[in-house]
Tab-separated table of C-alpha atoms in Angstrom:
chain	number	residue	atom	x	y	z
A	1	UNK	CA	-3.923	21.175	41.200
A	2	UNK	CA	-3.640	18.747	38.281
A	3	UNK	CA	-6.856	18.214	36.290
A	4	UNK	CA	-8.588	14.853	36.668
A	5	UNK	CA	-10.805	12.737	34.460
A	6	UNK	CA	-13.784	14.201	36.315
A	7	UNK	CA	-12.734	17.717	35.287
A	8	UNK	CA	-12.565	16.653	31.649
A	9	UNK	CA	-15.992	15.020	31.872
A	10	UNK	CA	-17.527	18.154	33.430
A	11	UNK	CA	-16.055	20.594	30.885
A	12	UNK	CA	-16.779	18.316	27.895
A	13	UNK	CA	-20.328	17.675	29.098
A	14	UNK	CA	-20.064	13.882	29.233
A	15	UNK	CA	-19.991	11.185	31.877
A	16	UNK	CA	-16.754	10.106	33.527
A	17	UNK	CA	-17.034	6.711	31.803
A	18	UNK	CA	-17.462	8.355	28.378
A	19	UNK	CA	-14.521	10.683	29.015
A	20	UNK	CA	-12.346	7.697	29.925
A	21	UNK	CA	-13.366	5.782	26.804
A	22	UNK	CA	-12.792	8.825	24.608
A	23	UNK	CA	-9.269	9.374	25.921
A	24	UNK	CA	-8.360	5.703	25.583
A	25	UNK	CA	-9.799	5.299	22.094
A	26	UNK	CA	-12.294	2.744	23.341
A	27	UNK	CA	-16.039	2.368	23.016
A	28	UNK	CA	-18.477	3.586	20.390
A	29	UNK	CA	-19.220	7.313	20.198
A	30	UNK	CA	-19.593	10.025	17.631
A	31	UNK	CA	-16.246	11.285	16.247
A	32	UNK	CA	-17.084	14.840	17.288
A	33	UNK	CA	-17.680	13.687	20.878
A	34	UNK	CA	-14.334	11.908	21.009
A	35	UNK	CA	-12.581	14.934	19.520
A	36	UNK	CA	-14.251	17.239	22.059
A	37	UNK	CA	-13.030	15.026	24.904
A	38	UNK	CA	-9.467	14.890	23.551
A	39	UNK	CA	-9.386	18.650	22.921
A	40	UNK	CA	-10.723	19.344	26.417
A	41	UNK	CA	-7.952	17.196	27.883
A	42	UNK	CA	-5.373	19.180	25.886
A	43	UNK	CA	-6.865	22.517	26.952
A	44	UNK	CA	-6.840	21.503	30.614
A	45	UNK	CA	-3.299	20.137	30.427
A	46	UNK	CA	-4.434	16.665	31.457
A	47	UNK	CA	-1.738	14.015	31.835
A	48	UNK	CA	-2.932	10.420	32.299
A	49	UNK	CA	-1.691	8.467	35.287
A	50	UNK	CA	0.373	5.708	33.703
A	51	UNK	CA	0.327	3.545	36.796
A	52	UNK	CA	-3.436	3.656	36.963
A	53	UNK	CA	-3.738	2.919	33.235
A	54	UNK	CA	-1.375	-0.021	33.550
A	55	UNK	CA	-3.326	-1.463	36.454
A	56	UNK	CA	-6.638	-1.279	34.613
A	57	UNK	CA	-5.386	-2.285	31.144
A	58	UNK	CA	-2.588	-4.731	31.994
A	59	UNK	CA	-0.268	-2.770	29.689
A	60	UNK	CA	2.989	-0.924	30.318
A	61	UNK	CA	2.579	1.515	27.401
A	62	UNK	CA	6.139	0.843	26.283
A	63	UNK	CA	7.264	-0.564	22.941
A	64	UNK	CA	10.704	-1.829	21.930
A	65	UNK	CA	12.391	-0.998	18.637
A	66	UNK	CA	15.266	-3.325	17.761
A	67	UNK	CA	17.559	-2.496	14.863
A	68	UNK	CA	19.674	-5.437	13.841
A	69	UNK	CA	22.479	-3.653	12.028
A	70	UNK	CA	22.827	-0.126	13.310
A	71	UNK	CA	21.239	3.213	12.563
A	72	UNK	CA	21.611	4.735	9.090
A	73	UNK	CA	20.331	7.784	7.249
A	74	UNK	CA	17.006	6.025	6.650
A	75	UNK	CA	16.412	5.633	10.388
A	76	UNK	CA	15.276	9.164	11.391
A	77	UNK	CA	12.360	9.285	8.924
A	78	UNK	CA	11.132	5.797	9.783
A	79	UNK	CA	11.582	6.409	13.509
A	80	UNK	CA	9.701	9.702	13.285
A	81	UNK	CA	6.701	7.961	11.753
A	82	UNK	CA	6.762	5.218	14.383
A	83	UNK	CA	6.949	7.744	17.235
A	84	UNK	CA	4.075	9.831	15.864
A	85	UNK	CA	1.868	6.752	15.515
A	86	UNK	CA	2.688	5.524	19.025
A	87	UNK	CA	2.186	8.964	20.574
A	88	UNK	CA	-1.543	8.662	19.845
A	89	UNK	CA	-1.518	5.824	22.378
A	90	UNK	CA	0.938	7.691	24.675
A	91	UNK	CA	3.440	4.855	24.263
A	92	UNK	CA	7.132	5.266	25.043
A	93	UNK	CA	9.754	3.764	22.727
A	94	UNK	CA	12.814	1.828	23.925
A	95	UNK	CA	15.607	1.746	21.293
A	96	UNK	CA	17.990	-1.232	21.023
A	97	UNK	CA	20.853	-1.753	18.531
A	98	UNK	CA	22.002	-5.362	18.094
A	99	UNK	CA	24.919	-4.375	15.770
A	100	UNK	CA	24.698	-7.639	13.820
A	101	UNK	CA	25.430	-9.582	17.017
A	102	UNK	CA	23.092	-12.512	17.779
A	103	UNK	CA	24.121	-12.615	21.447
A	104	UNK	CA	23.414	-8.899	21.872
A	105	UNK	CA	20.078	-9.345	20.108
A	106	UNK	CA	19.087	-12.154	22.461
A	107	UNK	CA	20.076	-9.988	25.427
A	108	UNK	CA	17.808	-7.177	24.245
A	109	UNK	CA	14.889	-9.531	23.649
A	110	UNK	CA	15.272	-10.880	27.188
A	111	UNK	CA	15.538	-7.349	28.613
A	112	UNK	CA	12.428	-6.149	26.765
A	113	UNK	CA	10.537	-9.227	27.907
A	114	UNK	CA	11.553	-8.516	31.507
A	115	UNK	CA	10.282	-4.946	31.106
A	116	UNK	CA	6.946	-6.340	29.910
A	117	UNK	CA	6.829	-4.217	26.771
A	118	UNK	CA	3.513	-4.227	24.916
A	119	UNK	CA	5.121	-4.986	21.557
A	120	UNK	CA	8.293	-4.948	19.473
A	121	UNK	CA	9.333	-3.411	16.147
A	122	UNK	CA	12.291	-5.019	14.367
A	123	UNK	CA	14.100	-3.138	11.619
A	124	UNK	CA	17.281	-3.307	9.562
A	125	UNK	CA	19.070	-1.638	6.674
A	126	UNK	CA	17.976	-4.090	3.971
A	127	UNK	CA	14.614	-5.295	2.702
A	128	UNK	CA	15.923	-8.859	2.427
A	129	UNK	CA	14.314	-11.632	4.430
A	130	UNK	CA	15.777	-12.070	7.898
A	131	UNK	CA	15.341	-14.718	10.619
A	132	UNK	CA	12.560	-14.007	13.076
A	133	UNK	CA	13.660	-12.683	16.464
A	134	UNK	CA	12.226	-15.571	18.423
A	135	UNK	CA	9.288	-17.871	18.975
A	136	UNK	CA	6.517	-17.731	21.555
A	137	UNK	CA	7.324	-14.172	22.616
A	138	UNK	CA	4.788	-12.712	25.071
A	139	UNK	CA	4.138	-9.676	22.846
A	140	UNK	CA	3.377	-9.004	19.157
A	141	UNK	CA	6.223	-8.231	16.736
A	142	UNK	CA	6.125	-6.151	13.543
A	143	UNK	CA	9.051	-6.087	11.099
A	144	UNK	CA	9.726	-2.671	9.562
A	145	UNK	CA	11.570	-2.273	6.225
A	146	UNK	CA	13.284	-5.608	6.794
A	147	UNK	CA	11.096	-8.688	6.178
A	148	UNK	CA	10.711	-11.744	8.389
A	149	UNK	CA	11.513	-15.073	6.770
A	150	UNK	CA	8.413	-16.511	8.448
A	151	UNK	CA	5.260	-15.719	6.407
A	152	UNK	CA	3.187	-16.001	9.591
A	153	UNK	CA	4.888	-12.860	10.942
A	154	UNK	CA	3.800	-9.282	10.186
A	155	UNK	CA	6.171	-7.292	7.963
A	156	UNK	CA	5.771	-3.813	6.442
A	157	UNK	CA	8.278	-2.772	3.813
A	158	UNK	CA	8.853	-0.717	0.664
A	159	UNK	CA	7.523	-1.771	-2.734
A	160	UNK	CA	10.854	-1.529	-4.554
A	161	UNK	CA	9.385	-2.950	-7.748
A	162	UNK	CA	6.888	-0.091	-7.786
A	163	UNK	CA	9.777	2.319	-7.239
A	164	UNK	CA	11.572	0.904	-10.284
A	165	UNK	CA	8.430	1.351	-12.355
A	166	UNK	CA	8.065	4.964	-11.199
A	167	UNK	CA	11.648	5.828	-12.101
A	168	UNK	CA	11.385	4.437	-15.624
A	169	UNK	CA	7.953	5.962	-16.232
A	170	UNK	CA	9.400	9.359	-15.348
A	171	UNK	CA	12.183	8.827	-17.897
A	172	UNK	CA	9.813	7.668	-20.642
A	173	UNK	CA	7.399	10.536	-19.957
A	174	UNK	CA	10.298	12.891	-20.503
A	175	UNK	CA	10.903	11.208	-23.857
A	176	UNK	CA	13.702	8.736	-23.138
A	177	UNK	CA	13.663	5.568	-25.221
A	178	UNK	CA	17.073	3.969	-24.713
A	179	UNK	CA	17.401	3.573	-20.965
A	180	UNK	CA	20.217	2.094	-18.871
A	181	UNK	CA	20.371	1.134	-15.205
A	182	UNK	CA	23.296	1.630	-12.802
A	183	UNK	CA	22.663	-0.100	-9.496
A	184	UNK	CA	24.032	-1.903	-6.447
A	185	UNK	CA	24.956	-5.550	-5.867
A	186	UNK	CA	22.378	-8.062	-7.182
A	187	UNK	CA	22.559	-9.967	-3.891
A	188	UNK	CA	20.142	-7.375	-2.424
A	189	UNK	CA	16.422	-8.045	-2.836
A	190	UNK	CA	15.804	-4.321	-3.342
A	191	UNK	CA	18.188	-4.259	-6.311
A	192	UNK	CA	16.502	-7.235	-7.955
A	193	UNK	CA	13.021	-5.827	-7.347
A	194	UNK	CA	13.915	-2.412	-8.810
A	195	UNK	CA	15.350	-4.030	-11.940
A	196	UNK	CA	12.162	-6.096	-12.318
A	197	UNK	CA	10.016	-2.974	-11.945
A	198	UNK	CA	12.092	-1.048	-14.472
A	199	UNK	CA	11.828	-3.847	-17.029
A	200	UNK	CA	8.074	-4.178	-16.498
A	201	UNK	CA	7.516	-0.450	-17.055
A	202	UNK	CA	9.646	-0.492	-20.219
A	203	UNK	CA	7.779	-3.532	-21.543
A	204	UNK	CA	4.539	-1.566	-21.203
A	205	UNK	CA	6.051	0.980	-23.617
A	206	UNK	CA	7.326	-1.667	-26.038
A	207	UNK	CA	10.902	-1.029	-24.876
A	208	UNK	CA	13.472	-3.249	-23.205
A	209	UNK	CA	16.324	-3.210	-20.719
A	210	UNK	CA	18.856	-5.823	-21.854
A	211	UNK	CA	21.565	-7.097	-19.562
A	212	UNK	CA	24.102	-5.080	-21.544
A	213	UNK	CA	22.517	-1.869	-20.227
A	214	UNK	CA	22.331	-2.993	-16.571
A	215	UNK	CA	25.484	-2.470	-14.518
A	216	UNK	CA	25.863	-3.766	-10.948
A	217	UNK	CA	28.399	-2.483	-8.438
A	218	UNK	CA	28.780	-0.754	-5.066
A	219	UNK	CA	26.312	1.924	-3.984
A	220	UNK	CA	28.817	4.766	-4.434
A	221	UNK	CA	29.467	7.951	-6.398
A	222	UNK	CA	32.627	6.414	-7.813
A	223	UNK	CA	30.583	3.580	-9.290
A	224	UNK	CA	28.269	6.049	-11.057
A	225	UNK	CA	31.121	8.211	-12.336
A	226	UNK	CA	33.148	5.297	-13.705
A	227	UNK	CA	30.408	3.200	-15.235
A	228	UNK	CA	28.390	5.953	-16.882
A	229	UNK	CA	31.462	6.708	-18.980
A	230	UNK	CA	31.895	3.046	-19.894
A	231	UNK	CA	28.209	2.700	-20.718
A	232	UNK	CA	28.207	5.639	-23.103
A	233	UNK	CA	31.422	4.537	-24.745
A	234	UNK	CA	29.721	1.223	-25.594
A	235	UNK	CA	26.310	2.687	-26.363
A	236	UNK	CA	26.361	6.440	-27.114
A	237	UNK	CA	22.628	6.438	-27.952
A	238	UNK	CA	21.568	6.009	-24.311
A	239	UNK	CA	19.272	8.937	-23.436
A	240	UNK	CA	18.087	8.046	-19.927
A	241	UNK	CA	19.640	6.424	-16.854
A	242	UNK	CA	17.863	5.057	-13.798
A	243	UNK	CA	20.278	4.835	-10.854
A	244	UNK	CA	19.826	2.468	-7.921
A	245	UNK	CA	20.485	5.188	-5.345
A	246	UNK	CA	21.248	8.907	-5.214
A	247	UNK	CA	24.964	8.414	-4.620
A	248	UNK	CA	25.304	6.491	-7.875
A	249	UNK	CA	23.220	9.156	-9.606
A	250	UNK	CA	25.409	11.965	-8.232
A	251	UNK	CA	28.489	10.211	-9.608
A	252	UNK	CA	26.749	9.634	-12.945
A	253	UNK	CA	25.861	13.330	-13.180
A	254	UNK	CA	29.528	14.252	-12.658
A	255	UNK	CA	30.599	11.641	-15.191
A	256	UNK	CA	28.176	12.974	-17.787
A	257	UNK	CA	29.436	16.514	-17.203
A	258	UNK	CA	33.011	15.312	-17.730
A	259	UNK	CA	31.938	13.801	-21.056
A	260	UNK	CA	30.255	17.019	-22.150
A	261	UNK	CA	26.789	15.436	-22.008
A	262	UNK	CA	24.031	17.766	-20.818
A	263	UNK	CA	21.527	16.616	-18.190
A	264	UNK	CA	18.675	16.262	-18.996
A	265	UNK	CA	18.919	17.446	-22.615
A	266	UNK	CA	21.263	14.667	-23.756
A	267	UNK	CA	20.796	12.147	-20.952
A	268	UNK	CA	18.095	12.344	-18.259
A	269	UNK	CA	18.779	10.964	-14.767
A	270	UNK	CA	16.571	9.550	-12.019
A	271	UNK	CA	17.952	8.390	-8.665
A	272	UNK	CA	16.485	6.443	-5.772
A	273	UNK	CA	16.067	7.240	-2.031
A	274	UNK	CA	15.369	10.996	-2.390
A	275	UNK	CA	18.259	11.864	-0.095
A	276	UNK	CA	17.222	15.510	-0.157
A	277	UNK	CA	20.574	17.067	0.737
A	278	UNK	CA	22.426	15.121	-1.960
A	279	UNK	CA	19.663	15.399	-4.568
A	280	UNK	CA	19.355	19.171	-4.151
A	281	UNK	CA	23.127	19.779	-4.330
A	282	UNK	CA	23.569	17.715	-7.509
A	283	UNK	CA	23.726	19.824	-10.670
A	284	UNK	CA	21.186	19.779	-12.070
A	285	UNK	CA	19.028	18.883	-9.073
A	286	UNK	CA	18.279	15.196	-9.036
A	287	UNK	CA	14.865	13.653	-9.656
A	288	UNK	CA	14.587	10.719	-7.278
A	289	UNK	CA	12.231	7.999	-6.076
A	290	UNK	CA	11.132	8.507	-2.475
A	291	UNK	CA	10.437	5.424	-0.336
A	292	UNK	CA	8.162	7.441	1.981
A	293	UNK	CA	9.838	6.070	5.087
A	294	UNK	CA	8.005	8.402	7.457
A	295	UNK	CA	4.706	7.015	6.170
A	296	UNK	CA	6.092	3.488	6.450
A	297	UNK	CA	6.993	4.196	10.084
A	298	UNK	CA	3.483	5.437	10.828
A	299	UNK	CA	1.938	2.346	9.253
A	300	UNK	CA	4.281	0.135	11.273
A	301	UNK	CA	3.345	1.908	14.507
A	302	UNK	CA	-0.377	1.691	13.739
A	303	UNK	CA	-0.032	-1.973	12.767
A	304	UNK	CA	1.708	-2.746	16.060
A	305	UNK	CA	-0.969	-0.937	18.071
A	306	UNK	CA	-3.633	-2.946	16.237
A	307	UNK	CA	-1.712	-6.141	17.013
A	308	UNK	CA	-1.531	-5.179	20.689
A	309	UNK	CA	-5.320	-4.797	20.616
A	310	UNK	CA	-5.654	-8.263	19.086
A	311	UNK	CA	-5.949	-7.490	15.364
A	312	UNK	CA	-2.985	-9.270	13.784
A	313	UNK	CA	-2.172	-8.920	10.053
A	314	UNK	CA	0.259	-11.696	9.077
A	315	UNK	CA	2.220	-11.538	5.839
A	316	UNK	CA	4.139	-8.818	4.009
A	317	UNK	CA	2.652	-5.391	3.223
A	318	UNK	CA	4.533	-3.432	0.559
A	319	UNK	CA	3.891	0.312	0.511
A	320	UNK	CA	4.127	2.296	-2.743
A	321	UNK	CA	6.809	4.852	-3.479
A	322	UNK	CA	6.568	8.414	-4.835
A	323	UNK	CA	8.898	10.436	-7.019
A	324	UNK	CA	10.380	13.860	-6.353
A	325	UNK	CA	10.508	15.549	-9.752
A	326	UNK	CA	13.533	17.790	-10.206
A	327	UNK	CA	15.607	19.215	-13.034
A	328	UNK	CA	17.568	16.071	-13.990
A	329	UNK	CA	14.308	14.636	-15.383
A	330	UNK	CA	11.524	17.232	-15.419
A	331	UNK	CA	7.848	16.416	-15.815
A	332	UNK	CA	8.006	16.920	-19.597
A	333	UNK	CA	10.331	18.227	-22.311
A	334	UNK	CA	8.446	21.525	-22.327
A	335	UNK	CA	8.997	22.290	-18.652
A	336	UNK	CA	11.664	24.654	-17.412
A	337	UNK	CA	13.930	22.866	-14.924
A	338	UNK	CA	13.268	23.955	-11.354
A	339	UNK	CA	16.239	23.569	-9.017
A	340	UNK	CA	14.263	22.935	-5.859
A	341	UNK	CA	15.149	20.966	-2.778
A	342	UNK	CA	11.502	20.775	-1.734
A	343	UNK	CA	10.128	19.335	-4.964
A	344	UNK	CA	6.664	17.806	-4.553
A	345	UNK	CA	6.160	14.073	-4.298
A	346	UNK	CA	4.181	12.836	-7.278
A	347	UNK	CA	2.248	9.585	-6.688
A	348	UNK	CA	2.049	6.979	-9.402
A	349	UNK	CA	-0.871	7.535	-11.759
């Protein structure tokens, strides 16, 4: 026979009302009492009756996640964080992909509204501002990674400027003084923010990043391979390169090898995204800024749950990055390079 709330109350030594509040995260009680109730429910194999919960709370315990332009390699980490945050509230997640189609997006919004979801998460592949999904929706909306153009909405994204600062600080700590930047198209907000962060960090050291040492292009290995050679032909004194993503950095590493330049002894490299598979297979292993997308997903999920409970946080929250230190730019000139795919994330000091 399936355990009931009364069984949990009896074993945990509390009243039925207290057991119910403890399981639902409601009411005031000592943390150890709440933990005892939750652990008792786990030990007994308790599964809440969703229909009963919905009747008493007015909720469906479902949340929609709408991606506007498809799923990419950033999606699994962000989605994992969202799911873990929502699981604390036993929420189910409904995934929708609008594929850059406004009609499809409207269809999904209508379908989620008909299903009476408790809330909606909207995400995309860029951090640029995007139109809001609609007005007067019957549920709260949180924008994840992408940012709503309406400042009254709630958006949680990456602090790309902080990431640019981290990358350059790693290069200067290693001893680099003449730093260049290979990056993606300047039409992207992330690209502009990372350049701004890099320049700010260099200014703190009394150094600069002139336009002549910033190269824009596609986010590709070919871009890194081609332009690192051109950069060094124009300015052979460059001793550090911050790349706008790990694909560019992988191409730059190959280009430097073709030129006979040693990494990091002659030119140190730092990438962006911490695409672990690519960073670990680059030779030498690639130091890279990590956007901490799993953590971002958790914050988004927790923010949505708070909004569902009535605590809304309008505006844009930008979460800091970390850096995975690997052999292409070790912690200091005295360190032996460690070719590790599980390099620790080092927070900004």
